[in-house]
């Protein structure tokens, strides 16, 4: 167990240092798991729970910050292996955990059949009787350690973040962007928003970022990847980047090569910001570490543009 009672688990999704889950320790050996990786990560996560000295029947809660598969895909297999756990999920995501067919179909559209089979195969439905719906403000009692769920849309409408009062820190899933440790240097951490399909909304994302830092947290634990502590600075930078990314998308709209233009614009933006942060060889670093995220972010921005266009046409 870590001194603060929270163990970081590398789920092993795609590569080391990409996707984290968090094991929160309560009194009497009880525990809660926040996020869990994809279905193909389930055995690795279980092994990490075992290595942390937590009995599988002592895991009382599995909280998924949202139902994207890198956060919730392993929920079904894990619920089979954790006999006393209850699944805590946003009300907009609960039905997808009980019946994941739409999630599976959507992931296959985004990733393709081959990548889905490699990284996501093995999803299972969760017994509805074991599902707890977490509205804004819902508090999970982990053996006397309260974990409060706060609605934080912007990345997804089915996203909440978890406030751990014991450490005055958030476990924030994707609500506070991506911050890979490869970019850390003497200037601290470097972060970018995550706008993956299909519910990105810039205003909601900025409001959620502001909500997180209003608590003056000591740290924010994010899924991609790990713990960041310069929360106010990173929040300011993320809010500026959301606007910059939305502008790149709008400027590329109505062009025949829209997606390619967005990818190019995001790449240039991130290289510029990485250089300003003091990252060595920023072009190579951004391409090597953020290449996959740039593609997914561009897809999400395109979906947002199309949704905005439909809203204008309907209004």
XYZ file of C-alpha atoms in Angstrom:
315
model
C 0.000 0.000 0.000
C 1.222 3.501 -0.721
C 1.498 6.008 2.104
C -1.573 7.884 0.877
C -3.567 4.695 0.586
C -3.835 4.767 -3.207
C -1.946 2.334 -5.439
C -1.411 3.154 -9.106
C -1.969 0.151 -11.356
C -0.582 0.141 -14.883
C -3.294 -1.703 -16.798
C -0.878 -2.585 -19.599
C -3.161 -1.219 -22.307
C -1.100 -0.923 -25.525
C 2.168 0.030 -23.768
C 3.539 0.678 -20.280
C 2.762 4.110 -18.891
C -0.314 4.689 -21.032
C -3.383 3.744 -19.006
C -3.721 3.734 -15.224
C -6.240 2.417 -12.739
C -6.199 3.267 -9.042
C -6.692 0.959 -6.075
C -7.944 2.935 -3.063
C -7.406 1.283 0.310
C -9.946 1.585 3.100
C -9.785 0.325 6.655
C -9.806 -3.368 7.500
C -8.232 -4.384 4.215
C -11.218 -3.226 2.147
C -10.569 -1.544 -1.204
C -12.111 0.167 -4.215
C -10.821 0.117 -7.780
C -11.238 3.249 -9.902
C -11.130 2.496 -13.638
C -9.899 -0.834 -14.908
C -8.575 -0.799 -18.479
C -9.856 -2.893 -21.348
C -11.106 -6.465 -21.121
C -7.708 -7.723 -22.269
C -6.183 -5.984 -19.221
C -8.363 -7.778 -16.657
C -5.869 -10.449 -15.610
C -3.074 -7.900 -15.244
C -5.297 -5.732 -13.035
C -6.254 -8.715 -10.896
C -2.590 -9.623 -10.492
C -1.874 -6.066 -9.337
C -4.689 -6.258 -6.773
C -3.189 -9.505 -5.502
C 0.307 -7.964 -5.391
C -1.049 -5.042 -3.348
C -2.106 -7.525 -0.671
C -5.835 -6.989 -1.189
C -8.049 -10.067 -1.159
C -10.324 -10.241 -4.168
C -13.383 -10.613 -1.941
C -12.308 -7.435 -0.099
C -12.784 -5.211 -3.156
C -16.117 -3.593 -2.370
C -16.381 -1.165 -5.267
C -15.378 -0.802 -8.894
C -15.863 2.801 -9.985
C -15.594 3.591 -13.698
C -15.134 7.292 -14.400
C -16.800 6.769 -17.788
C -17.623 3.878 -20.060
C -14.973 4.290 -22.763
C -13.367 0.894 -23.099
C -9.896 1.832 -21.848
C -11.579 2.780 -18.556
C -14.463 0.319 -18.274
C -13.924 -2.488 -20.779
C -12.621 -4.856 -18.089
C -15.581 -4.225 -15.779
C -17.461 -7.369 -16.793
C -14.557 -9.813 -16.357
C -13.476 -8.109 -13.128
C -16.944 -8.230 -11.609
C -16.887 -11.994 -12.154
C -13.555 -12.205 -10.322
C -14.414 -9.762 -7.502
C -17.445 -11.415 -5.893
C -18.403 -8.651 -3.450
C -17.811 -5.653 -5.672
C -20.500 -3.306 -6.873
C -20.050 -1.281 -10.032
C -20.449 2.497 -9.708
C -21.239 4.171 -13.022
C -22.618 7.463 -14.327
C -26.372 7.313 -15.053
C -25.712 7.886 -18.758
C -23.370 4.893 -18.851
C -25.095 2.323 -16.654
C -27.074 0.583 -19.371
C -23.920 0.176 -21.484
C -22.332 -1.823 -18.682
C -25.381 -4.073 -18.396
C -25.577 -4.496 -22.168
C -22.243 -3.543 -23.798
C -23.223 -4.340 -27.394
C -23.446 -0.683 -28.451
C -20.092 0.040 -26.841
C -18.552 -2.870 -28.698
C -20.053 -1.787 -32.024
C -18.876 1.793 -31.513
C -15.354 0.691 -30.618
C -15.152 -1.470 -33.727
C -16.144 1.537 -35.845
C -13.445 3.704 -34.242
C -10.620 1.164 -33.987
C -11.457 -1.429 -36.651
C -12.059 -5.146 -36.205
C -8.396 -6.159 -35.966
C -7.462 -3.585 -33.313
C -10.636 -4.333 -31.362
C -9.766 -8.039 -31.289
C -6.226 -7.266 -30.129
C -6.998 -4.689 -27.439
C -10.648 -5.058 -26.408
C -11.876 -8.623 -26.873
C -13.503 -10.352 -23.905
C -16.009 -7.777 -22.695
C -18.830 -9.176 -20.575
C -22.111 -7.717 -19.321
C -22.452 -6.749 -15.653
C -25.360 -8.030 -13.575
C -27.750 -5.094 -13.238
C -28.363 -5.981 -9.587
C -24.725 -5.130 -8.848
C -24.775 -1.728 -10.591
C -24.976 1.499 -8.564
C -25.854 4.663 -10.489
C -23.781 7.659 -9.379
C -25.549 10.960 -9.851
C -23.635 14.178 -9.198
C -22.667 14.234 -5.526
C -23.082 10.491 -4.952
C -20.784 9.295 -2.155
C -19.324 5.805 -1.990
C -18.436 4.652 1.519
C -15.214 2.660 1.353
C -15.020 1.326 4.905
C -15.191 4.837 6.315
C -13.222 6.502 3.496
C -15.721 8.582 1.472
C -15.288 8.766 -2.296
C -17.489 11.459 -3.853
C -18.536 11.389 -7.495
C -18.700 14.726 -9.341
C -20.253 15.051 -12.784
C -17.476 16.224 -15.153
C -18.677 16.206 -18.786
C -16.722 17.567 -21.740
C -14.739 14.481 -22.629
C -17.943 12.439 -22.375
C -21.442 13.057 -21.049
C -21.138 9.876 -18.964
C -18.039 11.054 -17.074
C -17.630 11.643 -13.354
C -14.494 12.295 -11.301
C -13.833 10.904 -7.827
C -12.915 13.149 -4.894
C -10.906 11.433 -2.156
C -11.268 13.623 0.920
C -8.565 11.676 2.762
C -5.882 12.987 0.383
C -7.752 16.029 -0.969
C -7.158 14.719 -4.458
C -9.165 13.772 -7.521
C -9.146 10.605 -9.560
C -10.275 12.261 -12.761
C -10.228 9.739 -15.594
C -9.993 11.841 -18.773
C -11.529 15.057 -17.426
C -8.100 16.624 -16.801
C -6.444 15.677 -20.058
C -3.432 13.541 -20.911
C -0.064 14.005 -19.197
C 2.494 11.381 -20.087
C 5.547 11.111 -17.903
C 7.877 11.096 -20.929
C 7.327 14.866 -21.160
C 8.209 15.648 -17.539
C 11.209 17.923 -17.060
C 12.425 20.717 -14.808
C 9.401 22.764 -15.855
C 7.027 20.122 -14.481
C 4.355 18.164 -16.298
C 3.021 18.790 -19.805
C -0.650 18.125 -20.541
C -3.080 18.247 -23.454
C -6.862 17.761 -23.530
C -8.380 14.521 -24.759
C -11.227 15.061 -27.247
C -11.863 11.501 -28.390
C -15.226 10.603 -29.988
C -18.115 11.000 -29.629
C -19.251 13.545 -27.006
C -16.479 16.148 -26.767
C -17.788 19.608 -25.919
C -15.304 22.453 -25.382
C -17.402 24.534 -22.995
C -18.288 21.550 -20.838
C -14.672 20.414 -20.755
C -13.453 23.811 -19.615
C -16.165 24.000 -16.943
C -15.187 20.557 -15.644
C -11.509 21.505 -15.478
C -12.428 24.604 -13.494
C -14.626 22.534 -11.178
C -11.755 20.190 -10.406
C -9.313 22.939 -9.417
C -11.923 24.854 -7.406
C -11.332 22.254 -4.686
C -7.629 23.261 -4.513
C -6.586 19.612 -4.823
C -3.184 18.437 -3.674
C -3.045 16.214 -6.763
C -5.084 14.949 -9.679
C -4.719 11.336 -10.712
C -5.448 10.883 -14.405
C -5.747 7.770 -16.483
C -3.202 8.786 -19.131
C -0.987 8.806 -17.101
C -0.454 9.038 -13.372
C -0.327 11.797 -10.778
C -0.004 15.524 -11.499
C 0.377 18.100 -8.755
C 0.679 21.514 -10.457
C -3.065 21.507 -10.830
C -3.768 25.239 -11.196
C -1.090 25.769 -13.845
C -2.119 22.717 -15.816
C -5.778 23.736 -15.637
C -4.986 27.145 -17.121
C -2.957 25.534 -19.909
C -5.626 22.929 -20.662
C -8.347 25.573 -20.902
C -6.263 27.576 -23.392
C -5.539 24.427 -25.412
C -9.237 23.504 -25.616
C -9.893 26.841 -27.314
C -6.895 26.415 -29.614
C -7.959 22.916 -30.631
C -11.529 24.035 -31.299
C -10.193 26.865 -33.476
C -8.050 24.434 -35.473
C -11.109 22.278 -36.057
C -13.327 25.188 -37.098
C -10.698 26.479 -39.507
C -10.514 23.056 -41.146
C -14.272 22.635 -41.401
C -15.872 22.549 -44.867
C -12.578 21.519 -46.502
C -12.304 18.237 -48.426
C -9.327 17.099 -46.331
C -10.731 18.232 -43.002
C -9.409 15.353 -40.907
C -5.888 15.646 -42.297
C -5.906 19.394 -41.666
C -7.007 18.881 -38.069
C -4.288 16.265 -37.536
C -1.694 18.629 -38.993
C -2.949 21.532 -36.886
C -2.977 19.541 -33.650
C 0.501 18.202 -34.324
C 1.870 21.704 -34.923
C 0.106 23.016 -31.801
C 1.445 20.268 -29.554
C 4.982 20.569 -30.947
C 4.895 24.318 -30.325
C 3.650 23.861 -26.754
C 6.112 21.034 -26.070
C 8.981 23.228 -27.279
C 7.825 26.042 -25.019
C 7.764 23.545 -22.152
C 11.395 22.663 -22.823
C 10.813 19.167 -24.217
C 13.904 17.918 -26.039
C 13.374 17.258 -29.760
C 9.673 18.171 -29.495
C 8.695 17.071 -33.006
C 10.030 13.567 -32.466
C 8.643 13.373 -28.928
C 5.147 14.488 -29.934
C 5.043 12.089 -32.877
C 6.306 9.177 -30.792
C 4.244 9.675 -27.655
C 1.132 11.549 -28.817
C 0.711 10.219 -32.352
C -2.183 7.910 -31.516
C -3.861 10.506 -29.328
C -3.619 13.116 -32.084
C -5.506 10.818 -34.444
C -8.229 10.093 -31.884
C -8.457 13.751 -30.841
C -8.896 14.759 -34.488
C -11.688 12.227 -34.891
C -13.461 13.601 -31.840
C -13.141 17.180 -33.061
C -14.660 16.129 -36.382
C -17.620 14.533 -34.635
C -18.071 17.723 -32.612
C -18.061 19.859 -35.782
C -20.708 17.627 -37.366
C -22.875 17.761 -34.248
C -22.608 21.554 -34.161
C -23.593 21.740 -37.830
C -26.662 19.568 -37.222
C -27.671 21.745 -34.282
C -27.406 24.884 -36.403
C -29.446 23.300 -39.183
C -32.120 22.208 -36.725
C -32.239 25.592 -34.995
